[in-house]
XYZ file of C-alpha atoms in Angstrom:
638
model
C 64.877 115.083 13.113
C 65.503 119.306 11.820
C 63.532 120.289 8.923
C 66.034 119.690 6.139
C 66.737 122.427 3.653
C 67.476 120.571 0.152
C 69.090 122.327 -2.475
C 70.219 120.413 -5.912
C 69.903 123.241 -8.254
C 72.470 122.888 -11.454
C 75.859 124.777 -10.824
C 76.775 127.664 -11.949
C 73.654 128.530 -11.964
C 72.935 129.316 -8.220
C 76.354 132.141 -8.083
C 75.852 133.050 -11.846
C 78.321 132.167 -14.696
C 81.292 132.350 -14.644
C 82.767 135.929 -16.272
C 85.506 135.167 -18.905
C 87.767 138.242 -17.119
C 88.111 135.249 -14.653
C 89.652 132.434 -17.554
C 93.108 135.349 -16.955
C 94.083 134.153 -13.348
C 95.658 130.731 -14.826
C 93.613 128.178 -14.147
C 91.647 125.617 -15.715
C 88.268 123.457 -14.721
C 88.032 120.539 -17.626
C 86.430 117.654 -17.920
C 85.751 114.629 -20.500
C 83.076 112.698 -21.033
C 82.161 109.423 -22.445
C 80.842 105.767 -21.582
C 83.020 103.270 -19.692
C 85.342 101.482 -21.620
C 85.509 104.660 -24.408
C 89.181 106.213 -23.002
C 88.243 108.814 -20.620
C 91.069 107.709 -18.503
C 94.018 107.623 -20.893
C 92.550 110.886 -22.097
C 92.366 112.588 -18.141
C 96.232 111.104 -16.444
C 98.160 112.225 -19.953
C 96.193 115.501 -20.003
C 96.965 115.984 -16.410
C 100.293 114.727 -15.681
C 101.633 117.275 -19.270
C 99.861 119.889 -17.362
C 102.055 118.667 -13.791
C 105.024 119.075 -16.758
C 104.321 122.337 -17.491
C 104.580 123.190 -13.661
C 101.372 123.041 -12.868
C 99.316 121.987 -9.644
C 96.790 119.606 -10.842
C 93.817 118.509 -8.947
C 91.499 115.047 -10.678
C 89.138 112.839 -9.622
C 86.386 110.632 -11.606
C 82.736 109.385 -11.370
C 82.272 106.614 -13.042
C 79.173 103.897 -13.337
C 79.411 100.541 -10.788
C 78.480 98.265 -14.064
C 81.637 96.592 -16.388
C 81.923 99.103 -18.809
C 79.269 101.272 -20.890
C 77.525 103.346 -18.640
C 78.386 106.756 -18.412
C 81.892 108.302 -16.672
C 83.885 111.644 -16.699
C 86.580 112.731 -15.669
C 87.309 116.040 -14.383
C 91.170 117.980 -13.753
C 91.326 121.356 -12.365
C 94.326 122.910 -13.416
C 95.776 125.823 -11.412
C 99.637 127.554 -10.850
C 98.312 128.262 -6.590
C 98.275 125.529 -4.900
C 94.234 123.336 -5.539
C 92.930 120.252 -3.216
C 89.611 119.849 -5.110
C 87.263 120.366 -7.994
C 85.081 122.467 -8.373
C 80.961 122.584 -10.659
C 81.679 124.720 -13.127
C 83.582 123.426 -16.583
C 85.372 125.490 -19.077
C 86.462 122.956 -21.287
C 84.539 120.096 -21.921
C 85.484 117.145 -24.126
C 81.898 114.993 -24.411
C 82.433 111.837 -26.444
C 79.318 110.604 -26.744
C 75.762 112.546 -26.548
C 75.394 111.250 -23.452
C 77.819 113.370 -22.182
C 76.447 116.595 -23.584
C 72.376 115.911 -22.853
C 72.000 112.695 -20.232
C 70.806 110.304 -20.817
C 67.750 111.340 -21.883
C 66.135 108.167 -23.862
C 66.721 105.675 -20.541
C 63.600 104.379 -19.262
C 65.104 105.105 -16.061
C 66.391 108.406 -16.430
C 69.707 108.585 -14.357
C 71.647 111.939 -15.111
C 71.323 115.453 -17.187
C 74.452 115.819 -19.032
C 76.547 118.245 -18.489
C 76.274 121.297 -20.564
C 74.338 123.460 -18.143
C 78.043 123.665 -16.456
C 80.184 124.581 -18.738
C 80.858 128.862 -18.187
C 80.130 131.634 -20.085
C 82.701 131.973 -22.648
C 83.823 127.919 -21.935
C 83.782 126.248 -24.757
C 82.680 122.079 -25.822
C 84.623 119.894 -28.333
C 82.082 117.070 -29.961
C 82.083 114.954 -31.790
C 80.951 116.059 -35.523
C 80.144 112.260 -36.214
C 77.425 112.840 -33.564
C 75.582 114.962 -35.514
C 74.840 117.648 -32.792
C 72.641 120.943 -33.552
C 74.469 123.646 -32.006
C 70.147 124.630 -31.409
C 70.062 122.346 -29.253
C 72.056 123.357 -27.417
C 70.759 125.595 -25.908
C 73.605 127.618 -24.656
C 74.878 130.771 -26.955
C 77.341 132.287 -24.694
C 79.787 129.513 -25.625
C 82.187 128.460 -27.992
C 81.140 124.870 -29.799
C 84.600 122.851 -32.110
C 82.942 120.294 -33.544
C 86.215 117.965 -34.370
C 85.546 115.246 -37.159
C 87.811 112.615 -34.564
C 87.610 109.890 -37.438
C 89.325 111.988 -40.197
C 91.874 113.314 -38.117
C 93.187 109.811 -36.858
C 93.113 108.568 -40.988
C 94.753 111.887 -42.079
C 97.961 111.546 -38.432
C 97.916 107.866 -39.737
C 98.636 108.178 -43.275
C 101.508 110.919 -42.673
C 103.485 108.775 -40.294
C 103.158 106.432 -43.595
C 101.550 103.943 -42.370
C 97.323 102.050 -44.121
C 94.654 103.258 -41.140
C 92.508 100.301 -39.595
C 89.795 101.691 -37.995
C 89.449 99.112 -34.855
C 93.726 98.682 -34.973
C 93.837 103.159 -34.577
C 89.914 103.841 -32.928
C 92.709 103.584 -29.553
C 94.320 106.639 -30.024
C 91.192 108.164 -30.195
C 92.920 109.441 -26.793
C 95.484 111.940 -27.354
C 93.206 113.626 -29.749
C 90.953 115.005 -27.421
C 94.361 115.750 -25.255
C 95.759 117.338 -28.099
C 92.724 119.395 -29.038
C 91.944 120.701 -25.245
C 96.022 121.565 -25.721
C 95.619 123.424 -28.867
C 92.730 124.883 -26.885
C 94.441 126.177 -23.928
C 98.428 127.344 -25.549
C 99.941 124.377 -24.432
C 102.394 123.126 -26.921
C 102.697 118.638 -26.928
C 105.894 118.089 -26.400
C 105.327 116.925 -22.515
C 102.564 113.990 -24.691
C 104.575 113.096 -26.835
C 107.816 112.231 -23.277
C 104.925 110.804 -21.788
C 103.938 108.006 -24.603
C 106.868 107.536 -24.515
C 107.494 106.589 -21.178
C 104.695 104.758 -21.330
C 105.855 102.945 -24.875
C 109.136 102.415 -24.595
C 111.470 102.376 -27.155
C 110.543 98.809 -27.947
C 107.241 100.192 -29.399
C 108.427 103.168 -30.726
C 106.485 102.886 -33.705
C 103.189 103.453 -32.023
C 105.107 106.473 -30.656
C 105.370 108.019 -34.058
C 101.890 106.835 -34.818
C 100.669 108.960 -32.226
C 102.515 111.701 -32.420
C 102.005 112.304 -36.268
C 97.894 112.097 -34.857
C 98.037 115.106 -31.832
C 100.427 117.259 -34.393
C 97.230 117.071 -37.090
C 95.168 117.282 -33.917
C 96.944 119.752 -32.955
C 96.993 122.141 -36.698
C 93.429 121.366 -36.899
C 92.418 122.813 -33.900
C 93.815 126.282 -34.233
C 92.321 125.831 -37.922
C 88.856 126.266 -36.765
C 89.935 129.474 -34.024
C 88.185 132.534 -34.825
C 89.455 134.436 -32.024
C 92.092 132.969 -29.180
C 90.236 130.929 -26.488
C 89.076 132.488 -23.166
C 91.015 130.614 -20.665
C 94.604 129.804 -21.423
C 97.848 128.240 -19.687
C 100.827 129.931 -19.067
C 103.595 127.341 -18.326
C 106.210 128.052 -15.383
C 109.891 129.033 -16.329
C 111.015 126.047 -17.379
C 114.117 126.674 -15.304
C 112.037 126.968 -12.105
C 109.666 123.912 -12.643
C 108.902 121.804 -9.270
C 109.086 117.549 -10.272
C 106.197 116.562 -9.441
C 104.197 113.598 -9.230
C 100.362 112.509 -9.475
C 99.433 110.397 -6.786
C 96.379 108.203 -5.774
C 95.675 108.779 -2.237
C 94.903 104.801 -2.182
C 98.520 104.755 -3.705
C 99.250 107.486 -0.565
C 98.596 104.256 1.270
C 100.022 101.828 0.171
C 103.005 103.496 0.320
C 102.931 104.503 3.789
C 102.449 101.221 4.067
C 105.789 99.836 2.861
C 107.075 102.917 4.912
C 105.754 101.055 7.798
C 107.881 97.873 7.166
C 104.115 95.829 6.910
C 105.338 92.779 5.627
C 101.456 90.575 5.005
C 98.460 92.010 3.368
C 95.342 90.706 2.618
C 92.276 91.774 0.334
C 89.253 90.745 -1.408
C 87.971 92.217 -4.334
C 85.432 94.819 -3.526
C 85.550 98.918 -4.689
C 87.056 101.484 -3.834
C 89.528 99.295 -1.959
C 90.479 97.078 -4.299
C 92.813 99.092 -6.074
C 95.780 100.006 -2.842
C 95.777 95.787 -2.814
C 96.633 95.613 -6.640
C 99.149 98.372 -6.518
C 101.080 96.413 -3.764
C 100.447 93.585 -5.711
C 102.213 95.218 -8.975
C 104.864 95.959 -6.893
C 104.991 93.398 -4.276
C 108.579 91.379 -5.897
C 110.972 95.105 -5.103
C 110.319 95.206 -1.340
C 109.663 92.539 1.765
C 105.714 92.145 1.602
C 103.515 89.330 0.435
C 99.979 90.820 -1.082
C 97.728 87.233 -0.474
C 93.397 87.955 -1.492
C 92.213 85.500 -0.209
C 88.804 84.109 -0.521
C 86.573 85.806 1.828
C 87.114 89.800 3.553
C 85.952 86.634 6.818
C 89.766 85.121 6.109
C 91.087 88.279 5.353
C 91.379 89.671 8.750
C 91.648 86.065 10.753
C 94.809 85.963 8.177
C 95.836 89.355 8.929
C 95.224 89.083 12.365
C 96.842 85.855 12.132
C 100.615 86.839 10.616
C 99.741 90.726 13.912
C 100.267 88.169 16.026
C 102.627 86.165 14.978
C 104.949 89.312 14.973
C 104.734 91.096 10.918
C 103.328 94.346 10.683
C 99.791 93.343 8.695
C 97.117 94.951 7.372
C 94.067 94.680 5.202
C 91.716 96.833 3.651
C 88.592 96.927 2.489
C 84.761 98.911 1.625
C 81.410 99.238 3.838
C 79.766 95.345 2.979
C 83.746 93.444 3.495
C 84.681 95.293 7.542
C 80.743 94.527 8.141
C 81.847 90.870 7.589
C 85.118 91.501 9.529
C 83.888 92.442 13.100
C 84.303 89.117 14.568
C 87.628 89.514 13.921
C 88.171 92.664 15.131
C 86.905 91.398 18.537
C 89.482 88.801 18.446
C 92.080 90.806 17.908
C 91.659 93.114 20.341
C 90.925 90.378 23.473
C 94.181 89.167 21.964
C 96.111 92.124 22.204
C 97.058 90.756 19.212
C 99.863 93.955 17.899
C 97.372 95.303 14.745
C 96.078 94.088 12.168
C 95.471 97.768 10.694
C 92.398 97.765 8.528
C 91.838 100.415 5.679
C 88.475 100.742 5.529
C 87.071 102.504 2.368
C 83.938 103.844 2.067
C 81.515 103.198 -0.062
C 77.462 103.574 -0.765
C 75.629 101.582 1.079
C 73.776 100.710 2.917
C 74.445 96.665 1.580
C 75.450 96.364 -1.839
C 74.421 100.722 -2.152
C 76.399 102.633 -4.842
C 78.896 100.990 -5.214
C 81.534 103.172 -7.024
C 80.175 106.076 -5.430
C 81.124 107.458 -1.936
C 80.167 109.111 1.047
C 81.557 109.979 5.082
C 78.239 106.846 6.176
C 80.648 104.108 7.736
C 82.659 105.913 11.257
C 79.306 105.294 13.478
C 80.564 101.553 12.390
C 83.804 102.301 12.462
C 83.197 103.940 16.009
C 81.809 99.992 17.436
C 82.791 97.862 15.024
C 80.895 94.100 15.856
C 79.719 92.818 19.981
C 81.440 93.546 23.123
C 83.414 96.425 24.348
C 87.169 97.104 23.475
C 89.912 99.053 22.011
C 91.183 100.284 19.221
C 91.861 102.977 17.671
C 89.690 105.219 14.353
C 92.205 107.553 13.024
C 90.492 109.235 9.499
C 93.294 110.916 7.456
C 92.255 114.386 4.973
C 94.778 114.816 2.226
C 97.146 112.784 0.172
C 100.712 112.895 2.954
C 97.883 112.710 5.984
C 96.730 109.466 4.090
C 100.504 109.151 4.048
C 100.985 109.557 7.758
C 98.170 108.444 9.656
C 98.963 105.192 7.867
C 102.540 105.087 9.047
C 101.697 105.700 12.436
C 98.580 102.911 12.537
C 101.131 100.578 12.394
C 103.377 101.812 16.018
C 100.143 102.656 17.803
C 99.370 99.343 17.104
C 102.091 97.626 18.349
C 102.164 100.125 21.328
C 99.070 100.010 21.765
C 97.856 95.632 21.229
C 94.699 96.592 19.400
C 94.574 96.795 15.965
C 93.269 100.271 14.386
C 90.997 100.995 11.287
C 92.570 103.695 9.031
C 89.053 105.364 8.046
C 89.178 106.164 4.584
C 86.481 106.836 1.306
C 86.273 106.359 -2.244
C 87.297 110.398 -2.677
C 89.621 109.731 -1.164
C 91.185 106.469 -3.303
C 90.424 107.748 -6.833
C 91.718 110.847 -6.656
C 95.103 111.981 -7.611
C 97.237 115.001 -6.108
C 99.979 116.818 -7.860
C 102.627 116.721 -5.359
C 106.438 117.850 -4.532
C 106.558 114.139 -2.960
C 105.559 112.942 -0.070
C 108.356 113.829 3.217
C 108.956 110.713 5.557
C 111.963 112.678 7.425
C 109.739 113.668 10.279
C 108.269 108.610 10.429
C 110.003 106.925 13.009
C 108.525 103.014 13.499
C 108.749 102.437 16.971
C 107.498 99.189 19.098
C 105.382 98.897 22.458
C 106.969 97.220 25.620
C 108.224 93.071 24.781
C 108.927 90.483 27.492
C 112.482 90.233 28.922
C 112.442 87.315 30.914
C 116.001 87.152 33.768
C 116.482 83.885 33.707
C 113.808 81.628 31.634
C 112.437 79.795 34.746
C 109.697 82.480 35.229
C 106.313 82.259 33.857
C 105.023 84.450 31.677
C 102.409 86.669 32.301
C 101.349 88.176 29.141
C 98.251 89.731 30.407
C 99.953 91.101 33.396
C 98.182 93.958 34.850
C 99.226 96.667 34.410
C 98.945 101.207 34.868
C 98.710 101.816 30.592
C 96.436 98.318 30.009
C 99.514 97.516 27.874
C 101.768 94.197 28.696
C 104.917 93.328 27.530
C 104.589 91.043 24.623
C 107.085 87.940 23.078
C 106.313 86.652 19.729
C 106.206 82.979 18.873
C 109.983 80.992 19.488
C 111.138 84.131 22.202
C 112.668 82.120 24.448
C 110.462 81.904 27.329
C 108.614 84.100 26.316
C 105.812 81.076 25.506
C 102.467 81.893 25.500
C 98.724 80.869 25.779
C 95.197 83.332 24.984
C 92.105 83.038 24.125
C 89.324 84.930 22.985
C 87.675 84.342 25.756
C 87.997 85.956 28.711
C 91.237 85.179 30.039
C 94.137 85.280 33.210
C 96.788 87.175 33.363
C 98.207 84.297 31.199
C 95.802 83.146 29.685
C 93.572 80.605 30.731
C 90.292 80.749 30.244
C 88.680 82.083 33.611
C 84.767 84.110 34.283
C 85.700 84.784 37.415
C 83.653 88.072 38.065
C 86.854 90.036 39.896
C 89.761 88.373 36.737
C 86.554 89.915 33.996
C 87.135 93.033 35.999
C 89.837 92.918 35.399
C 90.906 92.166 32.269
C 88.537 94.762 31.030
C 90.071 97.116 32.789
C 93.024 96.957 32.113
C 92.323 96.241 27.939
C 90.012 99.391 28.160
C 92.878 101.928 30.270
C 94.722 101.769 27.076
C 91.914 104.182 25.534
C 93.110 107.190 28.327
C 96.987 105.769 27.615
C 96.307 106.681 23.890
C 94.660 109.593 24.663
C 97.472 111.143 27.402
C 100.333 109.785 24.514
C 98.944 110.863 20.970
C 100.290 114.769 19.706
C 97.158 116.884 19.670
C 98.456 117.412 16.290
C 98.026 114.383 15.120
C 94.542 113.840 16.434
C 93.432 117.989 15.777
C 93.867 120.597 14.166
C 92.752 124.137 13.705
C 93.690 125.358 10.661
C 93.331 128.981 9.943
C 93.064 131.946 12.130
C 91.514 131.469 16.065
C 89.728 134.248 15.729
C 87.337 133.718 13.034
C 83.882 134.822 12.674
C 83.010 131.090 11.895
C 84.494 128.268 12.504
C 83.609 124.961 9.840
C 84.103 121.574 11.431
C 84.822 118.480 9.480
C 86.900 115.385 9.690
C 88.449 113.401 6.565
C 88.181 113.682 2.900
C 85.848 117.056 3.082
C 89.425 118.636 3.681
C 90.482 119.817 0.024
C 87.368 121.609 -0.342
C 86.919 123.009 2.860
C 90.401 124.882 1.902
C 89.681 125.449 -1.026
C 86.732 126.981 -0.407
C 87.741 128.566 2.789
C 90.850 130.662 1.028
C 88.074 131.509 -2.083
C 85.748 133.001 1.364
C 89.659 134.566 3.036
C 90.291 136.739 -0.949
C 86.613 138.095 -0.419
C 86.191 139.204 3.670
C 84.894 136.571 5.006
C 86.770 134.905 7.765
C 86.741 131.319 8.936
C 88.427 128.697 10.104
C 88.382 125.207 9.928
C 88.567 122.436 13.015
C 89.648 119.133 11.307
C 89.620 115.271 13.288
C 91.522 112.936 12.355
C 90.978 111.119 15.555
C 87.885 110.534 16.448
C 88.433 107.200 19.158
C 89.476 107.262 21.597
C 88.075 110.977 21.493
C 90.348 114.227 21.845
C 86.841 115.861 23.629
C 89.617 117.796 25.846
C 90.453 119.927 22.943
C 87.900 119.694 20.801
C 85.277 121.495 23.477
C 87.372 124.161 24.469
C 88.444 124.191 20.747
C 84.309 124.588 19.991
C 83.582 126.117 23.530
C 86.089 129.600 22.277
C 83.988 129.382 18.309
C 82.077 132.469 17.338
C 79.997 130.433 14.742
C 79.986 126.928 14.360
C 79.156 124.735 10.749
C 79.694 121.170 10.205
C 80.195 119.706 7.096
C 79.487 116.220 6.325
C 79.128 113.780 3.308
C 76.571 111.305 5.499
C 72.876 111.892 6.276
C 72.365 112.096 9.994
C 75.303 114.138 10.169
C 77.538 110.923 12.272
C 80.161 113.651 13.541
C 77.900 116.100 14.840
C 76.705 113.208 16.864
C 79.881 112.195 17.796
C 80.641 115.786 19.374
C 77.615 116.081 21.039
C 77.757 112.535 22.707
C 81.746 113.818 23.375
C 81.711 117.526 24.311
C 77.611 118.282 24.313
C 77.960 120.552 21.893
C 75.716 120.267 19.608
C 75.762 122.196 16.139
C 72.366 123.102 14.371
C 74.317 124.378 11.411
C 74.769 121.719 9.449
C 75.887 121.269 5.367
C 75.402 117.972 4.263
C 75.323 115.556 1.363
C 74.261 112.184 0.832
C 74.023 111.576 -2.447
C 77.298 109.359 -3.194
C 79.165 112.703 -5.230
C 81.981 114.900 -2.684
C 82.429 117.993 -1.871
C 84.032 120.396 -4.896
C 84.405 124.246 -3.682
C 81.853 125.855 -4.965
C 79.426 123.034 -2.469
C 81.278 124.033 0.819
C 81.423 127.942 -0.186
C 77.956 128.030 -1.401
C 76.070 126.030 2.497
C 79.220 127.839 4.236
C 77.309 131.283 2.817
C 74.179 130.302 3.154
C 75.079 130.060 6.550
C 76.458 133.377 6.998
C 73.381 135.119 5.538
C 71.305 133.332 8.110
C 71.826 129.843 10.392
C 69.487 127.546 7.900
C 69.693 124.369 10.204
C 70.500 121.229 8.065
C 70.833 121.866 4.332
C 71.489 119.366 2.791
C 73.170 119.816 -0.810
C 73.119 118.165 -3.942
C 74.071 119.487 -7.481
C 74.158 116.528 -10.570
């Protein structure tokens, strides 16, 4: 293995602090941190949605510990008037609900993080609960604004103004709105959208709670203005009211679920496991409105076998899981392949392994597992979406391919895609059409149905149970064209060759645009090669580098099996300089590319700390290689 160049420097010190001049560009990096269960999710979601209603673009993601409650977590929200697809390391405004958010868990027996005070940009701000009694000298920063906000005092005053007697246990939950209102006051936004969102969430039946929150928001907003001796640097300007787009905030797991519904998926199984559960819970919540059954099975083995059975019976079926659950599903995937079942679609959400590993953290660590999911050799498809629209589109296409080629399809996702929120004008659907594969058409009902007939494409016409003249048997043992068990040499070779020919058929029929894409100028000086959830950070990083005169494009791999070797080899062969970006230790895509094309990418930017790439990190990694190839560069910026 090449020597590791490991960099764990804390941003923003690596590239120098962000100057106050940059605050004029109508953008903001916002973060709220505190113990799990303290309401940071609600604060962040309301803040993000309210900004969305001002016509601004939003990207948001959360980092949380794997225990149930109490450990440190934080939510990042990035706002911009321009389109954005990722987070950045510097934070313009930090809301700290506890000391740990600022300083880290310094009193813990085994310290796990150093807090986030170092992330605040010069001229940025820190809002902290005055009850935490933090001495400004402790912070070690004299280049940021510190706003000491008495959360309980403004809560009490807001509740009193609404004519209600304050009860700490009952009203403490409204601290969420104190955080949001304080932030809006600093960045120059009015609070009408916050109250409108609360009205929609709580409904007319709880209008009194809306009024109570509105009073707290008003008091907080006014209090923060009283603290401002000078305007806060980062400010946000809403888009003109008559031209604001109608945007939604959608998570990756939700886009996958919507892709399944649009494709006609009628049966979904799951066993709870982070980070895959969110998708199934979303489907479960709305299943009464759509023709789909969502079934929580007793374990992952039941999940895959029930999904295979449903697909065998003619339904568009799916299951979703994470790495440990997928490991239990492998036998079922082989069963689907040898019986030539049309599907199922298996959504594999990668997380930090091995074993239980980092249950609520991420990584692109299961590519090799997805490429060889089980014993023996059999055809299947592996695809890896990189953004919200691709989560929707490729999940939809996965059902088409399952039907057309009669094999299981693995949609390779990860925690970053599942839990990140993007602002979108809407998911495009017009370009998607449902397709099905060849079906058996009995001529007179007298002939025998050769379910596993030898065909040039490798795909045999199929029937569904109950179809007149289409009765057949099949088995997980090797079988004849009629589905009878046979271990004869000639039969075995014919059936293996027939099944594996499907991969050639897929390679010939699936359009290249769904398999890979070269983003940017084909003549660029540098080509970044990557797959999956790193797409957003790479897009934003290359756009930023381009504004600084650095010429780089991006080759995105979407279909990993069958691998588009010819097209990828052509692009890589014509590229001037290659840089591989992956969120794993070994550079799994790099190894796959080398095996399929013979092209080895030596310059790499890797992460394996369980956290996703930021735009800042990709920029830094590419710049380091441009300055002089450093081989295997490993980044981590706590």
